[in-house]
CSV table of C-alpha atoms in Angstrom, one decimal:
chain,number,residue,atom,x,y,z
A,1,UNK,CA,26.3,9.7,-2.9
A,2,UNK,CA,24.5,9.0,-6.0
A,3,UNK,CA,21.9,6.9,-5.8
A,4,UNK,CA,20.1,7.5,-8.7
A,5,UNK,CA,20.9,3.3,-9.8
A,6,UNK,CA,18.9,2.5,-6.6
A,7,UNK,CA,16.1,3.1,-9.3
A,8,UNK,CA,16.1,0.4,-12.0
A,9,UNK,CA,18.1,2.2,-14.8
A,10,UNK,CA,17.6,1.2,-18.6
A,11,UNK,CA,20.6,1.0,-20.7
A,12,UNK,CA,20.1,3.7,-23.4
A,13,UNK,CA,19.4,2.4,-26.9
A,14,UNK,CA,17.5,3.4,-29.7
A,15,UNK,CA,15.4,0.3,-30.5
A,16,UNK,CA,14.4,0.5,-26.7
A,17,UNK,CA,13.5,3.8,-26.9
A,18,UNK,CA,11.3,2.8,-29.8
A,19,UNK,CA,10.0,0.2,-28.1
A,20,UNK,CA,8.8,2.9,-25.1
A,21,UNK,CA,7.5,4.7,-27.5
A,22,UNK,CA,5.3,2.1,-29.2
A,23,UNK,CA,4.4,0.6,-25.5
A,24,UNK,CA,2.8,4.7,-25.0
A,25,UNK,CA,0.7,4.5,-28.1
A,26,UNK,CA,-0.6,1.0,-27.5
A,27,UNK,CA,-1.5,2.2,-23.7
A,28,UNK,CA,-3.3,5.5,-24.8
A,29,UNK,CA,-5.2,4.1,-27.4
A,30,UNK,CA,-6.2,1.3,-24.7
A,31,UNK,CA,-5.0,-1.7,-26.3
A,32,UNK,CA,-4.3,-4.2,-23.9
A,33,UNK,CA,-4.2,-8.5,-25.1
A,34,UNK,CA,-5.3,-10.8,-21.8
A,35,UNK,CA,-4.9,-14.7,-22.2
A,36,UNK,CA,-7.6,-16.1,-20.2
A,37,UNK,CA,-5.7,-19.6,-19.8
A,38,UNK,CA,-5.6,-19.5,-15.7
A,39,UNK,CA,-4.8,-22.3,-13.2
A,40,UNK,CA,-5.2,-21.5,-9.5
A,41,UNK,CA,-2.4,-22.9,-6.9
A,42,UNK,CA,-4.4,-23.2,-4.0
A,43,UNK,CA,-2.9,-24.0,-0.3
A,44,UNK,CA,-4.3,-24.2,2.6
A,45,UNK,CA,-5.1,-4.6,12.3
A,46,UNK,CA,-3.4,-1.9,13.7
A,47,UNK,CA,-3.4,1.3,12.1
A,48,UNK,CA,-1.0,2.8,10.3
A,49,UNK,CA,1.5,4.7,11.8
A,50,UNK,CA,5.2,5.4,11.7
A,51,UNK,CA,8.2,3.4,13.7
A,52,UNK,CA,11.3,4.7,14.3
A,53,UNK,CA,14.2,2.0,14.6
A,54,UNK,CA,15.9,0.8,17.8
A,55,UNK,CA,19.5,-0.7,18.3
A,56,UNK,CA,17.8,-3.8,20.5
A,57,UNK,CA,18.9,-7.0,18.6
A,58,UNK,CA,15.9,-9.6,18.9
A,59,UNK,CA,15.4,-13.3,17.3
A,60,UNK,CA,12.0,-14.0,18.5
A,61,UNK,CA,10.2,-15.8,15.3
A,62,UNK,CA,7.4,-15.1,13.9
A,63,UNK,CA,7.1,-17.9,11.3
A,64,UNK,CA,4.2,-20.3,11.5
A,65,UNK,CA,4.6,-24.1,11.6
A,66,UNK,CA,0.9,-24.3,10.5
A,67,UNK,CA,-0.6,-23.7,6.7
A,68,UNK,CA,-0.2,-20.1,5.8
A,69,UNK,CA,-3.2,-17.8,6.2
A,70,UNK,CA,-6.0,-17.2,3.4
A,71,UNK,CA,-5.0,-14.2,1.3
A,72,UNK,CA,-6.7,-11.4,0.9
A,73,UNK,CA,-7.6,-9.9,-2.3
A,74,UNK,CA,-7.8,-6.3,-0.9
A,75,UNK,CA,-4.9,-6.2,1.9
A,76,UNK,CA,-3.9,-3.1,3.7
A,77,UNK,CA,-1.5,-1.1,4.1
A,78,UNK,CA,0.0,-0.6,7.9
A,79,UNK,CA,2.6,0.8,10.0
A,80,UNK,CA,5.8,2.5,8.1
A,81,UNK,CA,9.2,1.6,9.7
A,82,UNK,CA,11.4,4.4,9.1
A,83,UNK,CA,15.1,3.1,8.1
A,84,UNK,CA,16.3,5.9,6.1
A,85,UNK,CA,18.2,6.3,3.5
A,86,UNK,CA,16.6,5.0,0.1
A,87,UNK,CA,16.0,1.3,0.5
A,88,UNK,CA,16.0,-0.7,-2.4
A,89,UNK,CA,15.3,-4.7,-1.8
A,90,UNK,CA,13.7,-6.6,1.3
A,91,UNK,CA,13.8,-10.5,1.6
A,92,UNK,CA,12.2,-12.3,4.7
A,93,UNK,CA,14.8,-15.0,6.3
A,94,UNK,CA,13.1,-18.1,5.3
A,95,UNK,CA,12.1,-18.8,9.2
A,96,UNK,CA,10.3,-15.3,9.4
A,97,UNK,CA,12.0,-14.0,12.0
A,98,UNK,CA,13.4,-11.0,10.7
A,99,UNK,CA,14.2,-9.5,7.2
A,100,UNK,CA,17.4,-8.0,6.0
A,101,UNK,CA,17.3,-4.7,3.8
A,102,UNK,CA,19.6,-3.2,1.3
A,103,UNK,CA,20.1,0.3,1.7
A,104,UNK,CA,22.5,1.8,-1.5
A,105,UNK,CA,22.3,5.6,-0.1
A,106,UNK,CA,23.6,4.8,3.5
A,107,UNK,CA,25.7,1.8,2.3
A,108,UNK,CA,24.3,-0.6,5.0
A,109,UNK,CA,21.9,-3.2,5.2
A,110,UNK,CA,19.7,-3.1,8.1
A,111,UNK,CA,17.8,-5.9,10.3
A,112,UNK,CA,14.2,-5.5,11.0
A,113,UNK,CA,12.0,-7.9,13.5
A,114,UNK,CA,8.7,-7.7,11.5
A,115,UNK,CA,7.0,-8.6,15.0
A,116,UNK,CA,7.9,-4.9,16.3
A,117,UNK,CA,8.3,-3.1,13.2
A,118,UNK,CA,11.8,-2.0,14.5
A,119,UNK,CA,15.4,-2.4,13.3
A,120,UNK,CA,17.4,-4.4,15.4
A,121,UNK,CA,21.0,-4.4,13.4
A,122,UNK,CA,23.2,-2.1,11.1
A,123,UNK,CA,25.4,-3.8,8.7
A,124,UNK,CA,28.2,-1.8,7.1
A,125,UNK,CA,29.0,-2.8,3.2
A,126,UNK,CA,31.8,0.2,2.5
A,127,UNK,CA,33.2,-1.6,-0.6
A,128,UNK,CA,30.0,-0.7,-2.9
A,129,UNK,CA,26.2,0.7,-2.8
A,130,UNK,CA,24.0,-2.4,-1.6
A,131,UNK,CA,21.5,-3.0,-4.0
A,132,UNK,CA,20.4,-6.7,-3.6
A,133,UNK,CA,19.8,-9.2,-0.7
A,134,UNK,CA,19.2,-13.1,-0.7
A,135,UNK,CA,19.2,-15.8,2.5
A,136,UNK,CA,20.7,-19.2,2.0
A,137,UNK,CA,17.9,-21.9,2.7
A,138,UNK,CA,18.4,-22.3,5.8
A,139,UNK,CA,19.3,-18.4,6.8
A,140,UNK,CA,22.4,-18.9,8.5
A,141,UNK,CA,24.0,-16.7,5.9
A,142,UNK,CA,22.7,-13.8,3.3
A,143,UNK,CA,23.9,-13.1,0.1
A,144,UNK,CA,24.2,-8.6,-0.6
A,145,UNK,CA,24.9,-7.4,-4.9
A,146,UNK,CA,27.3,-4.2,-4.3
A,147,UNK,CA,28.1,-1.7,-7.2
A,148,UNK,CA,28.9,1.4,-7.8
A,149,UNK,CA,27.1,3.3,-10.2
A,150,UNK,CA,30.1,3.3,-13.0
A,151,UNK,CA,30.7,-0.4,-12.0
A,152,UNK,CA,34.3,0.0,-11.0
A,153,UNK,CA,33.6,-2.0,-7.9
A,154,UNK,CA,31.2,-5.5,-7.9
A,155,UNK,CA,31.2,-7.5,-5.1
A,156,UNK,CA,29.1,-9.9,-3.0
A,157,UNK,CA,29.2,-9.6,0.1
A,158,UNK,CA,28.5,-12.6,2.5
A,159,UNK,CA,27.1,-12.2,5.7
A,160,UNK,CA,26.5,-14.5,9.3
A,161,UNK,CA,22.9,-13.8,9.9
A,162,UNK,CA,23.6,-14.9,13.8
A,163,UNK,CA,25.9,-12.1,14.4
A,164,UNK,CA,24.6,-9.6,12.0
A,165,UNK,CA,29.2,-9.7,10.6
A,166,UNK,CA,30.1,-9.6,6.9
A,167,UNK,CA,32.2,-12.7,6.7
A,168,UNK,CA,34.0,-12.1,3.3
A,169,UNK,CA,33.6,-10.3,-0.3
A,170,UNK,CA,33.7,-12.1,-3.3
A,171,UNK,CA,34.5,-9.5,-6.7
A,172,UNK,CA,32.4,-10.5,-9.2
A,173,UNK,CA,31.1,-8.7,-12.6
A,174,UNK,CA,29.4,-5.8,-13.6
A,175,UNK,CA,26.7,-5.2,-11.5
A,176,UNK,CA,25.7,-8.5,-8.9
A,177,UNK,CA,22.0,-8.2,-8.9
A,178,UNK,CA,19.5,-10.5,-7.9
A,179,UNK,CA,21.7,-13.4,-6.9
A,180,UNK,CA,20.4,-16.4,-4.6
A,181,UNK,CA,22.4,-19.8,-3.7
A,182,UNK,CA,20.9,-23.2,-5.5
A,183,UNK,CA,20.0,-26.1,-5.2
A,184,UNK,CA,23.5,-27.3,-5.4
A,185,UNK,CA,25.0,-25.3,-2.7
A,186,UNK,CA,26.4,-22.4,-5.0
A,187,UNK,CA,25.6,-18.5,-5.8
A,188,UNK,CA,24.0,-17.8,-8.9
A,189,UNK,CA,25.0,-13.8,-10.0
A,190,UNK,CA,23.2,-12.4,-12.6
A,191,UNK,CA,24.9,-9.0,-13.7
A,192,UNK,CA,23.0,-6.4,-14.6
A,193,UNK,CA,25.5,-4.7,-17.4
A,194,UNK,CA,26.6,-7.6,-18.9
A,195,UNK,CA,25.7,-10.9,-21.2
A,196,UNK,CA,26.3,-13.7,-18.5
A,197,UNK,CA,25.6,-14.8,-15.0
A,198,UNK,CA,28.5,-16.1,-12.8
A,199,UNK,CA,28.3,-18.7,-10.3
A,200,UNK,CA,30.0,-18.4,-6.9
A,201,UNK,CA,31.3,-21.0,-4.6
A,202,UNK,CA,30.5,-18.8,-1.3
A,203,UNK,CA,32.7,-21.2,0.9
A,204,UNK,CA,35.7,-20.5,-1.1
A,205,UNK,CA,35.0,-17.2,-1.6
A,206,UNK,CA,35.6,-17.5,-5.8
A,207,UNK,CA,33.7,-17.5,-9.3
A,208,UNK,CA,33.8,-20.7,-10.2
A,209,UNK,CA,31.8,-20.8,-13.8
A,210,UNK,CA,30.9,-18.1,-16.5
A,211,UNK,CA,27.5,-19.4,-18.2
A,212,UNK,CA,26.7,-16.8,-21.2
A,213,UNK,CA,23.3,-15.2,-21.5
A,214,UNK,CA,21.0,-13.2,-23.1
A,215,UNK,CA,21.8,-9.4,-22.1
A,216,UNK,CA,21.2,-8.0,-18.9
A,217,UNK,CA,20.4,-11.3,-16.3
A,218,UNK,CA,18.4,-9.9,-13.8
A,219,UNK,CA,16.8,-12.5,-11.8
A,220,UNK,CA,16.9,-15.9,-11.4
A,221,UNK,CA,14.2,-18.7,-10.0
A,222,UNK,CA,15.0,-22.2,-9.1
A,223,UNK,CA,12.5,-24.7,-10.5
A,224,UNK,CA,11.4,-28.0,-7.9
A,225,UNK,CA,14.0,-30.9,-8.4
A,226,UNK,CA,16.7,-29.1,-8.6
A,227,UNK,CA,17.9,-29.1,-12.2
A,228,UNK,CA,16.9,-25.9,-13.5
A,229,UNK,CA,16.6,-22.4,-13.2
A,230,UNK,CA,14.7,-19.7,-15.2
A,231,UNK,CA,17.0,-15.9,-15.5
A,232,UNK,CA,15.0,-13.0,-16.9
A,233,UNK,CA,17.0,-10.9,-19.0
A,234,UNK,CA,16.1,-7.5,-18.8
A,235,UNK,CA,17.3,-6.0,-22.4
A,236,UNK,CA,16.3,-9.1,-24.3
A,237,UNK,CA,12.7,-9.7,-23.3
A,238,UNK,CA,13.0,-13.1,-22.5
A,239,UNK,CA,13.0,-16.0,-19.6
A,240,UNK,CA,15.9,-18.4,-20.3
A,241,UNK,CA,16.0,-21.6,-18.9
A,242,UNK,CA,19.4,-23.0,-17.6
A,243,UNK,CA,20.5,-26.8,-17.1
A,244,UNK,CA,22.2,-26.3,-13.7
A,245,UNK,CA,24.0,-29.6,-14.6
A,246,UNK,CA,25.6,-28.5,-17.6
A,247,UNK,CA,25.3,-24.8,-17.1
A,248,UNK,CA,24.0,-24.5,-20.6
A,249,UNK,CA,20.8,-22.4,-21.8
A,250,UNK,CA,18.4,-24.7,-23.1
A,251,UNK,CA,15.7,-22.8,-24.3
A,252,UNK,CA,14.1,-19.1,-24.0
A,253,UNK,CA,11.0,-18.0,-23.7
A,254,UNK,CA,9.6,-14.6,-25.0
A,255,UNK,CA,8.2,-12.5,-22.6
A,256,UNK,CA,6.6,-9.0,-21.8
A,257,UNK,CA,8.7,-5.4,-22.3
A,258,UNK,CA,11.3,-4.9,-19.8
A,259,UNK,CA,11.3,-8.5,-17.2
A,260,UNK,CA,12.6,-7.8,-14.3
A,261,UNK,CA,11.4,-10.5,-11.1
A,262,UNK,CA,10.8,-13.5,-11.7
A,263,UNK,CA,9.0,-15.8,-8.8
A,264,UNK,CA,7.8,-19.5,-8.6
A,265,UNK,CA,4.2,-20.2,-7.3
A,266,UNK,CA,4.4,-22.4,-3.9
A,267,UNK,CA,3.3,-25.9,-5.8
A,268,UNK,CA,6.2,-24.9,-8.5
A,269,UNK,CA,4.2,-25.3,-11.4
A,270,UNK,CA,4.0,-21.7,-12.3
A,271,UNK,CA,6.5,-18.5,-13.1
A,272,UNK,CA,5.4,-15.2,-12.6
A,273,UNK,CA,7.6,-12.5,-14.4
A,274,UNK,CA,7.0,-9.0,-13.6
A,275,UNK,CA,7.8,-6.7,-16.9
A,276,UNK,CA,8.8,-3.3,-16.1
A,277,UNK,CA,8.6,-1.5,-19.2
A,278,UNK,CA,5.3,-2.8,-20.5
A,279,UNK,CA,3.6,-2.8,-17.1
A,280,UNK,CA,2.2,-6.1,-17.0
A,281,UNK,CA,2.5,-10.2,-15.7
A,282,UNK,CA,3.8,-13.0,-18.0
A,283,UNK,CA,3.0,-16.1,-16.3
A,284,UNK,CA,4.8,-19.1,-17.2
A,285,UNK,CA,3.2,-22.8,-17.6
A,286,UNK,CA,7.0,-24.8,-16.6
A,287,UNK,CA,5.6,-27.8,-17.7
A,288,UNK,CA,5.2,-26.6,-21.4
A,289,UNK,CA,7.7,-23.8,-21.2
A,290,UNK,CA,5.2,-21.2,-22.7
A,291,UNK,CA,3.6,-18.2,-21.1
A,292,UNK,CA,0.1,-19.1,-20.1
A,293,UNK,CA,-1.2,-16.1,-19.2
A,294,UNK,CA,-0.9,-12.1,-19.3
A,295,UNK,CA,-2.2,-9.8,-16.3
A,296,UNK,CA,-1.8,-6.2,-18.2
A,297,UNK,CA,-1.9,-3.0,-16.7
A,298,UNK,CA,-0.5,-4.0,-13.2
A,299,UNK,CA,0.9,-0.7,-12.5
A,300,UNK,CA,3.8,1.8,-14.0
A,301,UNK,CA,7.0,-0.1,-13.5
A,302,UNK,CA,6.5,-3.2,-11.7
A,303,UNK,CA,9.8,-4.1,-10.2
A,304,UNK,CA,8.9,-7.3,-8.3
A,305,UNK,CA,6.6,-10.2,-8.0
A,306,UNK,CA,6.0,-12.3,-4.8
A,307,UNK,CA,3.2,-14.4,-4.4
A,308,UNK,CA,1.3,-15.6,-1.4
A,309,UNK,CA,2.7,-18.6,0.5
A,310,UNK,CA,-1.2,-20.0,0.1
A,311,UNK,CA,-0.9,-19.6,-4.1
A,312,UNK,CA,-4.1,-17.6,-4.4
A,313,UNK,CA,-2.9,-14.1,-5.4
A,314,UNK,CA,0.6,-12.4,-6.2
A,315,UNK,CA,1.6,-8.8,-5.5
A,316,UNK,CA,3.5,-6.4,-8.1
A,317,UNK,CA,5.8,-3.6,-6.3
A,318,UNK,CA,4.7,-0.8,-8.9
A,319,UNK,CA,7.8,2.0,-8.4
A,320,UNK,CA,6.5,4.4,-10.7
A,321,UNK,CA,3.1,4.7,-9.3
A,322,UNK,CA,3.3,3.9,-5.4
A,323,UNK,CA,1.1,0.6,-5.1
A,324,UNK,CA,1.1,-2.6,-4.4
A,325,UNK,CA,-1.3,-4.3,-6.9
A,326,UNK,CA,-2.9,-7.7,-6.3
A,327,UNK,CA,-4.1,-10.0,-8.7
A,328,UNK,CA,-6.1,-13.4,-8.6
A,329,UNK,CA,-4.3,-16.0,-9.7
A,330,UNK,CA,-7.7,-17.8,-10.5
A,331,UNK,CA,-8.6,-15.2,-12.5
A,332,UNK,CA,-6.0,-12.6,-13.3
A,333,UNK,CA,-8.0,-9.9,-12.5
A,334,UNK,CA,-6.2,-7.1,-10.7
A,335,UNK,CA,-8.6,-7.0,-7.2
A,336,UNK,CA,-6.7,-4.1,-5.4
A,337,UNK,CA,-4.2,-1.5,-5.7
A,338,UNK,CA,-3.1,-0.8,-2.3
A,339,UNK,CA,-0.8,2.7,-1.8
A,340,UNK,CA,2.3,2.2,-0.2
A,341,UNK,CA,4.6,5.4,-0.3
A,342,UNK,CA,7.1,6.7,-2.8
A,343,UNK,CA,8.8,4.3,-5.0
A,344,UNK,CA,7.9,0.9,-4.1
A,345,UNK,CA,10.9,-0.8,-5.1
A,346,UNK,CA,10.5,-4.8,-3.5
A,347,UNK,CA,7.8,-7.2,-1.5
A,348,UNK,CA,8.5,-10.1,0.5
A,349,UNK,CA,5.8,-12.4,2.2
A,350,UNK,CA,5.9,-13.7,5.9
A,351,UNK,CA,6.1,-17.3,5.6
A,352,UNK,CA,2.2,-17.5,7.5
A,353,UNK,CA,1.2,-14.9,4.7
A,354,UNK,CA,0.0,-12.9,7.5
A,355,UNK,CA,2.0,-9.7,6.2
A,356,UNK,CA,4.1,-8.0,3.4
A,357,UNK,CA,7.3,-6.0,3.6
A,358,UNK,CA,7.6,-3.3,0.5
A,359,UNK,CA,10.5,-1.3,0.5
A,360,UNK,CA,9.9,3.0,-0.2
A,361,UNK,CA,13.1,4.1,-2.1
A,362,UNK,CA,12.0,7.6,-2.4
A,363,UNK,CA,11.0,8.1,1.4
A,364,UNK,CA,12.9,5.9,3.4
A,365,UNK,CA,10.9,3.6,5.0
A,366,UNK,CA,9.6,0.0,4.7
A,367,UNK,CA,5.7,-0.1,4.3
A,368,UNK,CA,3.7,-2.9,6.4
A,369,UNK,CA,0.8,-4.7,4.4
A,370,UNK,CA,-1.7,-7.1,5.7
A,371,UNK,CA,-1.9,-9.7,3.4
A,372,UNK,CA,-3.7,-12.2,5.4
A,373,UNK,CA,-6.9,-12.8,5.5
């Protein structure tokens, strides 16, 4: 199988190949631009080794019901749970009890129980390559993007979390990516080759809206209240800002080269946008719609952004370079790369902040962090 989209592709066009070229020069000749406006959202070791998965199907949680641990600025980097394959995108179920990940070379998304480091479930998705994974709020099901690399098949597949089942497939358009369910009880789709998003009633299994974007929606973030959301679009360099009411674009707002994640800090006043061509962090102020801030220099190809559940740093999954980088959100300043393995292509945080999750496309495991203080 090819799995070469397991890697974020770029769609092949002359102005953003001038635009590469230009982001080179700039680099080389150590031109970087920092806005020092900063506002810090403050909240309240084994060694490292490898794990090889077991068929043994465990729900024990490991979430916390207390404030999340103090980050550290200089986590480090654990065990390595061998899953195989090349996988692509980790999310945490929103209890903490286990994580699902998406898997594009074997066609599967697997079950880990981060409390043993061992994969507990094997979930078959034959229509399409899995690339993407989301929970519903309350975990009970999880959202998987499928597509082949030509797009001839796009689905989302939706799956019980209590009996590890796919429970339907919903086609959708050209390549489902980083799709998560809203406030309001639907799917949000963004599609990564095309100029729109598409939202999904999952009970009934159908699209149910067409909302037009800028090109290539990538990933979308849910603001507090309920009313909107913020989509990077990938080809466009920008954040839009959707009215979930009248599924309209209200505004857009420039960001770096390339965004790819976008994240919300835990008190909801800030957006974090990872940009994957220029290499650095946009962060976005939601209450004035404008970006606030710029960490350069993060790492070569940041594909994701996840901050920790106490607000104090955020982590960049750098899959050009193998690290994790970690950055003060006081601050900005970058206060650790940490290695991770070939290709880090995703992060999710344990609710407690105790741990991270990154996913190594290129060697087929899922790297442990400590992240906790």
């Amino acid at each position: 199988m090819d799995v070469h989209h397991g890697r974020h592709r770029r769609r092949n066009r002359t102005a953003r190949l001038a635009l590469i070229s230009a982001a080179v020069v700039v680099l080389l000749a150590g031109v970087v631009a920092v806005v020092l406006h900063w506002g810090r959202n403050d909240g309240g070791a084994s060694a490292a080794g490898e794990r090889s998965g077991t068929p043994t199907h465990t729900t024990a949680s490991s979430a916390s019901s207390t404030a999340p641990r103090p980050s550290s600025p200089t986590p480090t980097a654990e065990a390595s749970i061998v899953v195989g394959g090349a996988p692509h995108c980790v999310k945490i179920a929103p209890d903490g009890s286990f994580a699902y990940v998406a898997d594009p070379a074997a066609g599967t998304v697997v079950r880990l129980d981060p409390a043993t480091g061992t994969v507990t479930a094997t979930i078959a998705i034959p229509q399409a390559p899995p690339e993407m994974v989301s929970f519903s709020p309350d975990g009970r099901r999880a959202f998987v993007g499928a597509y082949t690399e030509d797009f001839a098949v796009d689905v989302v597949a939706v799956v019980d979390t209590a009996t590890d089942t796919v429970t339907g497939t919903v086609p959708v358009g050209r390549g489902p990516y980083a799709l998560a369910q809203g406030p309001d009880g639907r799917l949000y789709v963004p599609l990564y080759d095309d100029d729109h998003l598409e939202v999904v009633d999952p009970d009934a299994g159908t699209v149910v809206a067409r909302i037009p974007m800028a090109a290539s929606p990538h990933w979308i973030a849910f603001a507090p209240g309920g009313r909107t959301a913020y989509v990077t679009n990938h080809f466009s360099d920008v954040v839009s800002v959707l009215d979930l009411a009248s599924e309209q674009v209200t505004a857009t707002i420039p960001v770096g080269d390339g965004p790819h994640a976008i994240t919300l800090s835990p008190d909801g006043s800030r957006a974090a946008v990872v940009n994957y061509i220029s290499g650095d962090v946009s962060v976005i102020d939601l209450a004035s719609g404008t970006v606030v801030a710029t960490v350069p220099g993060v790492g070569a190809a940041p594909q994701d952004v996840e901050y920790a559940p106490d607000g104090r740093h955020l982590y960049t999954a750098n899959s050009n370079d193998g690290t994790v980088s970690v950055v003060d959100t006081a601050t900005g300043a970058v206060t650790a790369r940490v290695p991770t393995g070939a290709s880090p292509t995703s992060i999710a945080v344990l609710p407690d902040g105790r741990e991270a999750l990154v996913t190594g496309f290129d060697d087929g495991t899922v790297r442990v962090l400590r992240t906790g203080a």
